[in-house]
N, CA, C and O atoms as CSV, one atom per row, in Angstrom:
chain,resi,resn,atom,element,x,y,z
A,1,MET,N,N,12.213,-4.003,75.642
A,1,MET,CA,C,12.056,-2.651,75.183
A,1,MET,C,C,11.248,-2.676,73.898
A,1,MET,O,O,11.361,-3.609,73.103
A,2,ASP,N,N,10.450,-1.672,73.701
A,2,ASP,CA,C,9.636,-1.596,72.503
A,2,ASP,C,C,10.219,-0.595,71.524
A,2,ASP,O,O,10.726,0.455,71.920
A,3,CYS,N,N,10.143,-0.928,70.241
A,3,CYS,CA,C,10.613,-0.070,69.168
A,3,CYS,C,C,9.425,0.351,68.331
A,3,CYS,O,O,8.619,-0.494,67.941
A,4,ARG,N,N,9.298,1.620,68.049
A,4,ARG,CA,C,8.261,2.127,67.159
A,4,ARG,C,C,8.944,3.026,66.137
A,4,ARG,O,O,9.626,3.980,66.512
A,5,ASP,N,N,8.772,2.734,64.857
A,5,ASP,CA,C,9.446,3.490,63.809
A,5,ASP,C,C,8.663,3.353,62.520
A,5,ASP,O,O,7.799,2.482,62.413
A,6,ARG,N,N,8.947,4.197,61.540
A,6,ARG,CA,C,8.275,4.108,60.254
A,6,ARG,C,C,8.587,2.804,59.545
A,6,ARG,O,O,7.828,2.391,58.668
A,7,LEU,N,N,9.688,2.140,59.900
A,7,LEU,CA,C,10.034,0.855,59.311
A,7,LEU,C,C,9.271,-0.289,59.951
A,7,LEU,O,O,9.296,-1.410,59.443
A,8,GLY,N,N,8.607,-0.028,61.039
A,8,GLY,CA,C,7.863,-1.077,61.715
A,8,GLY,C,C,7.926,-0.888,63.211
A,8,GLY,O,O,8.483,0.095,63.701
A,9,SER,N,N,7.368,-1.809,63.919
A,9,SER,CA,C,7.431,-1.758,65.366
A,9,SER,C,C,7.552,-3.178,65.876
A,9,SER,O,O,7.232,-4.132,65.167
A,10,GLY,N,N,8.003,-3.312,67.075
A,10,GLY,CA,C,8.180,-4.626,67.666
A,10,GLY,C,C,9.056,-4.530,68.886
A,10,GLY,O,O,9.322,-3.438,69.389
A,11,GLN,N,N,9.503,-5.665,69.359
A,11,GLN,CA,C,10.330,-5.700,70.560
A,11,GLN,C,C,11.795,-5.851,70.205
A,11,GLN,O,O,12.173,-6.615,69.317
A,12,ILE,N,N,12.603,-5.101,70.927
A,12,ILE,CA,C,14.048,-5.277,70.915
A,12,ILE,C,C,14.408,-5.589,72.359
A,12,ILE,O,O,14.191,-4.767,73.249
A,13,LYS,N,N,14.951,-6.759,72.589
A,13,LYS,CA,C,15.341,-7.136,73.939
A,13,LYS,C,C,16.850,-6.955,74.076
A,13,LYS,O,O,17.630,-7.482,73.282
A,14,LEU,N,N,17.241,-6.203,75.094
A,14,LEU,CA,C,18.645,-5.993,75.414
A,14,LEU,C,C,18.900,-6.522,76.814
A,14,LEU,O,O,18.184,-6.184,77.756
A,15,ARG,N,N,19.908,-7.341,76.940
A,15,ARG,CA,C,20.375,-7.793,78.261
A,15,ARG,C,C,21.812,-7.333,78.360
A,15,ARG,O,O,22.701,-7.875,77.703
A,16,LEU,N,N,22.029,-6.323,79.192
A,16,LEU,CA,C,23.316,-5.640,79.223
A,16,LEU,C,C,24.020,-5.828,80.552
A,16,LEU,O,O,23.389,-5.941,81.603
A,17,ALA,N,N,25.347,-5.860,80.482
A,17,ALA,CA,C,26.194,-5.862,81.669
A,17,ALA,C,C,27.236,-4.771,81.469
A,17,ALA,O,O,27.762,-4.599,80.370
A,18,GLN,N,N,27.531,-4.033,82.539
A,18,GLN,CA,C,28.475,-2.934,82.443
A,18,GLN,C,C,29.606,-3.129,83.427
A,18,GLN,O,O,29.382,-3.477,84.587
A,19,GLU,N,N,30.831,-2.902,82.957
A,19,GLU,CA,C,32.017,-2.892,83.807
A,19,GLU,C,C,32.823,-1.667,83.411
A,19,GLU,O,O,33.451,-1.648,82.352
A,20,GLY,N,N,32.808,-0.646,84.258
A,20,GLY,CA,C,33.417,0.633,83.889
A,20,GLY,C,C,32.635,1.229,82.732
A,20,GLY,O,O,31.417,1.389,82.815
A,21,THR,N,N,33.340,1.559,81.644
A,21,THR,CA,C,32.651,2.091,80.468
A,21,THR,C,C,32.348,1.004,79.445
A,21,THR,O,O,31.708,1.272,78.429
A,22,LYS,N,N,32.805,-0.225,79.704
A,22,LYS,CA,C,32.579,-1.324,78.763
A,22,LYS,C,C,31.209,-1.956,78.999
A,22,LYS,O,O,30.814,-2.219,80.135
A,23,VAL,N,N,30.490,-2.194,77.890
A,23,VAL,CA,C,29.161,-2.805,77.958
A,23,VAL,C,C,29.173,-4.057,77.085
A,23,VAL,O,O,29.655,-4.038,75.952
A,24,SER,N,N,28.638,-5.138,77.631
A,24,SER,CA,C,28.512,-6.386,76.874
A,24,SER,C,C,27.098,-6.906,77.069
A,24,SER,O,O,26.330,-6.383,77.876
A,25,GLY,N,N,26.771,-7.942,76.314
A,25,GLY,CA,C,25.462,-8.531,76.503
A,25,GLY,C,C,24.913,-9.154,75.242
A,25,GLY,O,O,25.643,-9.440,74.293
A,26,LYS,N,N,23.618,-9.357,75.256
A,26,LYS,CA,C,22.899,-10.010,74.165
A,26,LYS,C,C,21.725,-9.137,73.762
A,26,LYS,O,O,21.211,-8.351,74.559
A,27,GLN,N,N,21.308,-9.290,72.506
A,27,GLN,CA,C,20.139,-8.589,72.004
A,27,GLN,C,C,19.304,-9.560,71.197
A,27,GLN,O,O,19.800,-10.576,70.710
A,28,SER,N,N,18.042,-9.236,71.064
A,28,SER,CA,C,17.189,-9.970,70.132
A,28,SER,C,C,16.174,-8.991,69.567
A,28,SER,O,O,15.629,-8.150,70.282
A,29,VAL,N,N,15.938,-9.115,68.292
A,29,VAL,CA,C,14.961,-8.297,67.593
A,29,VAL,C,C,13.797,-9.212,67.258
A,29,VAL,O,O,13.983,-10.223,66.581
A,30,VAL,N,N,12.590,-8.872,67.722
A,30,VAL,CA,C,11.414,-9.699,67.509
A,30,VAL,C,C,10.378,-8.897,66.733
A,30,VAL,O,O,9.876,-7.889,67.231
A,31,GLY,N,N,10.054,-9.332,65.525
A,31,GLY,CA,C,8.981,-8.723,64.768
A,31,GLY,C,C,9.250,-7.332,64.229
A,31,GLY,O,O,8.308,-6.598,63.929
A,32,VAL,N,N,10.519,-6.949,64.099
A,32,VAL,CA,C,10.875,-5.648,63.557
A,32,VAL,C,C,11.443,-5.865,62.167
A,32,VAL,O,O,12.250,-6.773,61.962
A,33,ILE,N,N,11.033,-5.040,61.204
A,33,ILE,CA,C,11.576,-5.146,59.851
A,33,ILE,C,C,13.085,-4.919,59.925
A,33,ILE,O,O,13.523,-3.966,60.570
A,34,PRO,N,N,13.890,-5.764,59.286
A,34,PRO,CA,C,15.343,-5.607,59.371
A,34,PRO,C,C,15.808,-4.240,58.871
A,34,PRO,O,O,15.222,-3.669,57.951
A,35,LEU,N,N,16.862,-3.731,59.487
A,35,LEU,CA,C,17.409,-2.434,59.132
A,35,LEU,C,C,18.569,-2.572,58.162
A,35,LEU,O,O,19.072,-1.571,57.651
A,36,TYR,N,N,18.990,-3.776,57.908
A,36,TYR,CA,C,20.164,-3.998,57.078
A,36,TYR,C,C,19.770,-4.856,55.897
A,36,TYR,O,O,19.092,-5.868,56.071
A,37,GLY,N,N,20.176,-4.478,54.708
A,37,GLY,CA,C,19.868,-5.277,53.528
A,37,GLY,C,C,19.111,-4.460,52.500
A,37,GLY,O,O,18.729,-3.317,52.751
A,38,THR,N,N,18.902,-5.057,51.349
A,38,THR,CA,C,18.219,-4.344,50.278
A,38,THR,C,C,17.041,-5.163,49.788
A,38,THR,O,O,16.994,-6.379,49.976
A,39,GLY,N,N,16.099,-4.496,49.164
A,39,GLY,CA,C,14.978,-5.173,48.524
A,39,GLY,C,C,14.153,-6.035,49.442
A,39,GLY,O,O,13.609,-7.048,49.005
A,40,GLY,N,N,14.041,-5.663,50.713
A,40,GLY,CA,C,13.223,-6.438,51.631
A,40,GLY,C,C,13.832,-7.774,52.019
A,40,GLY,O,O,13.140,-8.636,52.561
A,41,GLN,N,N,15.113,-7.955,51.750
A,41,GLN,CA,C,15.800,-9.198,52.104
A,41,GLN,C,C,15.767,-9.387,53.622
A,41,GLN,O,O,16.065,-8.461,54.377
A,42,GLN,N,N,15.408,-10.576,54.056
A,42,GLN,CA,C,15.375,-10.881,55.488
A,42,GLN,C,C,16.803,-11.071,55.984
A,42,GLN,O,O,17.512,-11.960,55.512
A,43,ILE,N,N,17.217,-10.258,56.915
A,43,ILE,CA,C,18.558,-10.326,57.483
A,43,ILE,C,C,18.431,-10.740,58.947
A,43,ILE,O,O,17.658,-10.155,59.706
A,44,MET,N,N,19.181,-11.731,59.318
A,44,MET,CA,C,19.173,-12.203,60.699
A,44,MET,C,C,20.346,-11.567,61.441
A,44,MET,O,O,21.497,-11.708,61.027
A,45,LEU,N,N,20.054,-10.875,62.526
A,45,LEU,CA,C,21.096,-10.243,63.311
A,45,LEU,C,C,21.635,-11.210,64.355
A,45,LEU,O,O,20.893,-12.005,64.933
A,46,GLY,N,N,22.943,-11.126,64.586
A,46,GLY,CA,C,23.552,-11.908,65.655
A,46,GLY,C,C,23.062,-11.402,67.000
A,46,GLY,O,O,22.564,-10.281,67.103
A,47,GLU,N,N,23.201,-12.217,68.020
A,47,GLU,CA,C,22.695,-11.788,69.322
A,47,GLU,C,C,23.749,-11.113,70.188
A,47,GLU,O,O,23.397,-10.420,71.142
A,48,ASP,N,N,25.036,-11.294,69.882
A,48,ASP,CA,C,26.092,-10.711,70.709
A,48,ASP,C,C,26.263,-9.220,70.449
A,48,ASP,O,O,26.359,-8.783,69.302
A,49,ILE,N,N,26.299,-8.457,71.520
A,49,ILE,CA,C,26.586,-7.031,71.447
A,49,ILE,C,C,28.105,-6.903,71.422
A,49,ILE,O,O,28.798,-7.460,72.273
A,50,ARG,N,N,28.619,-6.162,70.436
A,50,ARG,CA,C,30.066,-6.036,70.249
A,50,ARG,C,C,30.512,-4.588,70.462
A,50,ARG,O,O,29.801,-3.638,70.135
A,51,GLU,N,N,31.703,-4.461,71.014
A,51,GLU,CA,C,32.354,-3.155,71.187
A,51,GLU,C,C,31.438,-2.149,71.872
A,51,GLU,O,O,31.365,-0.989,71.466
A,52,GLY,N,N,30.741,-2.596,72.908
A,52,GLY,CA,C,29.820,-1.716,73.617
A,52,GLY,C,C,30.542,-0.795,74.576
A,52,GLY,O,O,31.418,-1.219,75.329
A,53,THR,N,N,30.162,0.479,74.539
A,53,THR,CA,C,30.702,1.465,75.469
A,53,THR,C,C,29.580,2.364,75.966
A,53,THR,O,O,28.622,2.649,75.247
A,54,LEU,N,N,29.719,2.800,77.207
A,54,LEU,CA,C,28.807,3.778,77.786
A,54,LEU,C,C,29.664,4.891,78.363
A,54,LEU,O,O,30.392,4.693,79.336
A,55,GLU,N,N,29.570,6.058,77.753
A,55,GLU,CA,C,30.287,7.231,78.241
A,55,GLU,C,C,29.274,8.327,78.457
A,55,GLU,O,O,28.504,8.673,77.562
A,56,ASP,N,N,29.287,8.876,79.677
A,56,ASP,CA,C,28.256,9.809,80.111
A,56,ASP,C,C,26.911,9.101,79.927
A,56,ASP,O,O,26.668,8.096,80.596
A,57,SER,N,N,26.051,9.572,79.069
A,57,SER,CA,C,24.757,8.917,78.872
A,57,SER,C,C,24.628,8.319,77.474
A,57,SER,O,O,23.523,7.984,77.047
A,58,THR,N,N,25.751,8.180,76.750
A,58,THR,CA,C,25.706,7.654,75.385
A,58,THR,C,C,26.173,6.206,75.344
A,58,THR,O,O,27.302,5.891,75.721
A,59,LEU,N,N,25.285,5.328,74.880
A,59,LEU,CA,C,25.571,3.905,74.722
A,59,LEU,C,C,25.770,3.621,73.239
A,59,LEU,O,O,24.903,3.928,72.421
A,60,ILE,N,N,26.905,3.037,72.899
A,60,ILE,CA,C,27.211,2.680,71.518
A,60,ILE,C,C,27.589,1.202,71.488
A,60,ILE,O,O,28.402,0.748,72.292
A,61,PHE,N,N,26.990,0.450,70.551
A,61,PHE,CA,C,27.394,-0.936,70.344
A,61,PHE,C,C,27.043,-1.363,68.928
A,61,PHE,O,O,26.309,-0.671,68.224
A,62,HIS,N,N,27.573,-2.508,68.517
A,62,HIS,CA,C,27.370,-3.041,67.173
A,62,HIS,C,C,26.850,-4.464,67.273
A,62,HIS,O,O,27.141,-5.183,68.229
A,63,VAL,N,N,26.074,-4.860,66.267
A,63,VAL,CA,C,25.565,-6.226,66.146
A,63,VAL,C,C,25.824,-6.657,64.710
A,63,VAL,O,O,25.474,-5.943,63.770
A,64,THR,N,N,26.441,-7.830,64.540
A,64,THR,CA,C,26.699,-8.308,63.182
A,64,THR,C,C,25.444,-8.929,62.583
A,64,THR,O,O,24.529,-9.342,63.295
A,65,ALA,N,N,25.427,-8.981,61.262
A,65,ALA,CA,C,24.351,-9.657,60.536
A,65,ALA,C,C,24.844,-11.070,60.231
A,65,ALA,O,O,25.899,-11.240,59.620
A,66,ASP,N,N,24.085,-12.084,60.656
A,66,ASP,CA,C,24.522,-13.474,60.511
A,66,ASP,C,C,24.627,-13.932,59.057
A,66,ASP,O,O,25.526,-14.704,58.724
A,67,ASN,N,N,23.726,-13.471,58.186
A,67,ASN,CA,C,23.708,-13.977,56.816
A,67,ASN,C,C,24.008,-12.890,55.781
A,67,ASN,O,O,23.583,-12.986,54.630
A,68,ALA,N,N,24.741,-11.860,56.200
A,68,ALA,CA,C,25.122,-10.782,55.280
A,68,ALA,C,C,26.373,-10.096,55.832
A,68,ALA,O,O,26.619,-10.134,57.038
A,69,PRO,N,N,27.157,-9.476,54.963
A,69,PRO,CA,C,28.324,-8.744,55.458
A,69,PRO,C,C,27.885,-7.468,56.170
A,69,PRO,O,O,26.809,-6.936,55.895
A,70,GLY,N,N,28.695,-6.995,57.055
A,70,GLY,CA,C,28.415,-5.728,57.717
A,70,GLY,C,C,27.847,-5.904,59.104
A,70,GLY,O,O,27.847,-6.996,59.672
A,71,GLN,N,N,27.361,-4.788,59.635
A,71,GLN,CA,C,26.832,-4.781,60.987
A,71,GLN,C,C,25.793,-3.684,61.122
A,71,GLN,O,O,25.671,-2.815,60.258
A,72,VAL,N,N,25.049,-3.732,62.212
A,72,VAL,CA,C,24.107,-2.676,62.562
A,72,VAL,C,C,24.714,-1.934,63.748
A,72,VAL,O,O,25.118,-2.543,64.738
A,73,ASN,N,N,24.772,-0.620,63.631
A,73,ASN,CA,C,25.378,0.232,64.648
A,73,ASN,C,C,24.293,0.930,65.453
A,73,ASN,O,O,23.445,1.625,64.892
A,74,PHE,N,N,24.319,0.748,66.758
A,74,PHE,CA,C,23.358,1.373,67.659
A,74,PHE,C,C,24.031,2.519,68.399
A,74,PHE,O,O,25.129,2.354,68.930
A,75,THR,N,N,23.386,3.672,68.437
A,75,THR,CA,C,23.826,4.817,69.232
A,75,THR,C,C,22.605,5.300,70.000
A,75,THR,O,O,21.641,5.788,69.410
A,76,LEU,N,N,22.655,5.160,71.315
A,76,LEU,CA,C,21.492,5.448,72.156
A,76,LEU,C,C,21.866,6.390,73.292
A,76,LEU,O,O,22.966,6.316,73.839
A,77,THR,N,N,20.948,7.265,73.637
A,77,THR,CA,C,21.100,8.120,74.805
A,77,THR,C,C,20.248,7.527,75.919
A,77,THR,O,O,19.047,7.315,75.754
A,78,VAL,N,N,20.883,7.264,77.048
A,78,VAL,CA,C,20.217,6.647,78.189
A,78,VAL,C,C,19.746,7.746,79.135
A,78,VAL,O,O,20.519,8.624,79.520
A,79,SER,N,N,18.455,7.687,79.508
A,79,SER,CA,C,17.888,8.641,80.446
A,79,SER,C,C,16.890,7.899,81.327
A,79,SER,O,O,15.773,7.606,80.901
A,80,GLY,N,N,17.296,7.599,82.547
A,80,GLY,CA,C,16.421,6.843,83.448
A,80,GLY,C,C,16.116,5.476,82.877
A,80,GLY,O,O,17.031,4.690,82.631
A,81,GLU,N,N,14.843,5.177,82.661
A,81,GLU,CA,C,14.430,3.881,82.134
A,81,GLU,C,C,14.113,3.926,80.638
A,81,GLU,O,O,13.440,3.037,80.116
A,82,THR,N,N,14.599,4.965,79.949
A,82,THR,CA,C,14.380,5.064,78.511
A,82,THR,C,C,15.705,5.238,77.771
A,82,THR,O,O,16.696,5.703,78.334
A,83,MET,N,N,15.696,4.852,76.499
A,83,MET,CA,C,16.824,5.059,75.601
A,83,MET,C,C,16.262,5.543,74.273
A,83,MET,O,O,15.275,5.001,73.775
A,84,THR,N,N,16.886,6.553,73.708
A,84,THR,CA,C,16.496,7.040,72.390
A,84,THR,C,C,17.747,7.140,71.533
A,84,THR,O,O,18.842,7.382,72.042
A,85,GLY,N,N,17.581,6.953,70.234
A,85,GLY,CA,C,18.731,7.056,69.347
A,85,GLY,C,C,18.464,6.404,68.015
A,85,GLY,O,O,17.337,6.405,67.522
A,86,THR,N,N,19.525,5.840,67.427
A,86,THR,CA,C,19.420,5.255,66.093
A,86,THR,C,C,20.050,3.876,66.034
A,86,THR,O,O,20.928,3.527,66.824
A,87,ALA,N,N,19.573,3.114,65.078
A,87,ALA,CA,C,20.177,1.849,64.680
A,87,ALA,C,C,20.380,1.966,63.179
A,87,ALA,O,O,19.421,2.162,62.433
A,88,CYS,N,N,21.627,1.845,62.734
A,88,CYS,CA,C,21.943,2.050,61.319
A,88,CYS,C,C,22.647,0.832,60.740
A,88,CYS,O,O,23.633,0.340,61.289
A,89,GLY,N,N,22.119,0.364,59.625
A,89,GLY,CA,C,22.731,-0.683,58.815
A,89,GLY,C,C,22.713,-0.172,57.395
A,89,GLY,O,O,23.422,0.780,57.071
A,90,TYR,N,N,21.920,-0.781,56.549
A,90,TYR,CA,C,21.735,-0.294,55.185
A,90,TYR,C,C,20.998,1.044,55.218
A,90,TYR,O,O,21.260,1.924,54.399
A,91,THR,N,N,20.088,1.188,56.155
A,91,THR,CA,C,19.357,2.425,56.397
A,91,THR,C,C,19.324,2.633,57.903
A,91,THR,O,O,19.741,1.759,58.662
A,92,CYS,N,N,18.832,3.779,58.333
A,92,CYS,CA,C,18.776,4.066,59.761
A,92,CYS,C,C,17.331,4.137,60.243
A,92,CYS,O,O,16.424,4.516,59.502
A,93,ALA,N,N,17.152,3.769,61.476
A,93,ALA,CA,C,15.851,3.883,62.131
A,93,ALA,C,C,16.041,4.651,63.426
A,93,ALA,O,O,17.074,4.537,64.086
A,94,THR,N,N,15.042,5.426,63.777
A,94,THR,CA,C,15.040,6.122,65.054
A,94,THR,C,C,14.387,5.206,66.074
A,94,THR,O,O,13.301,4.678,65.839
A,95,LEU,N,N,15.047,5.022,67.200
A,95,LEU,CA,C,14.539,4.130,68.237
A,95,LEU,C,C,14.121,4.920,69.460
A,95,LEU,O,O,14.794,5.866,69.867
A,96,LYS,N,N,13.014,4.525,70.033
A,96,LYS,CA,C,12.554,5.019,71.326
A,96,LYS,C,C,12.278,3.775,72.147
A,96,LYS,O,O,11.286,3.080,71.926
A,97,LEU,N,N,13.149,3.502,73.081
A,97,LEU,CA,C,13.062,2.276,73.871
A,97,LEU,C,C,12.722,2.606,75.315
A,97,LEU,O,O,13.149,3.628,75.853
A,98,LYS,N,N,11.958,1.737,75.924
A,98,LYS,CA,C,11.648,1.906,77.341
A,98,LYS,C,C,11.824,0.567,78.031
A,98,LYS,O,O,11.595,-0.491,77.445
A,99,LYS,N,N,12.228,0.634,79.269
A,99,LYS,CA,C,12.433,-0.570,80.047
A,99,LYS,C,C,11.108,-1.261,80.275
A,99,LYS,O,O,10.107,-0.623,80.602
A,100,SER,N,N,11.109,-2.576,80.098
A,100,SER,CA,C,9.903,-3.362,80.352
A,100,SER,C,C,10.216,-4.400,81.418
A,100,SER,O,O,11.379,-4.714,81.674
A,101,GLN,N,N,9.176,-4.925,82.032
A,101,GLN,CA,C,9.351,-5.946,83.059
A,101,GLN,C,C,9.489,-7.303,82.387
A,101,GLN,O,O,8.694,-7.649,81.513
A,102,PHE,N,N,10.480,-8.063,82.786
A,102,PHE,CA,C,10.693,-9.418,82.240
A,102,PHE,C,C,10.142,-10.431,83.184
A,102,PHE,O,O,10.217,-11.630,82.916
């Protein structure tokens, strides 16, 4: 999936599995300015998606920061092959994601 935002642009890869309303999986952020931290500090996000839920068309999950306290919270609306929403850590970014071929 591609991310385009005022904070930067790049790829966010999500590999998701769903069982009922529970969502699990892995993520990777490639070439996107970190959303968590201050003063341009490079923050590495963990790859495990935590506490993922999908209710109606709203997907919510969290990703921890490996080298800093806290987490990044994702809230996305799923519509066909696209997802739009926010990722919030120290600051928030608006995400527009689309399914890509792997």
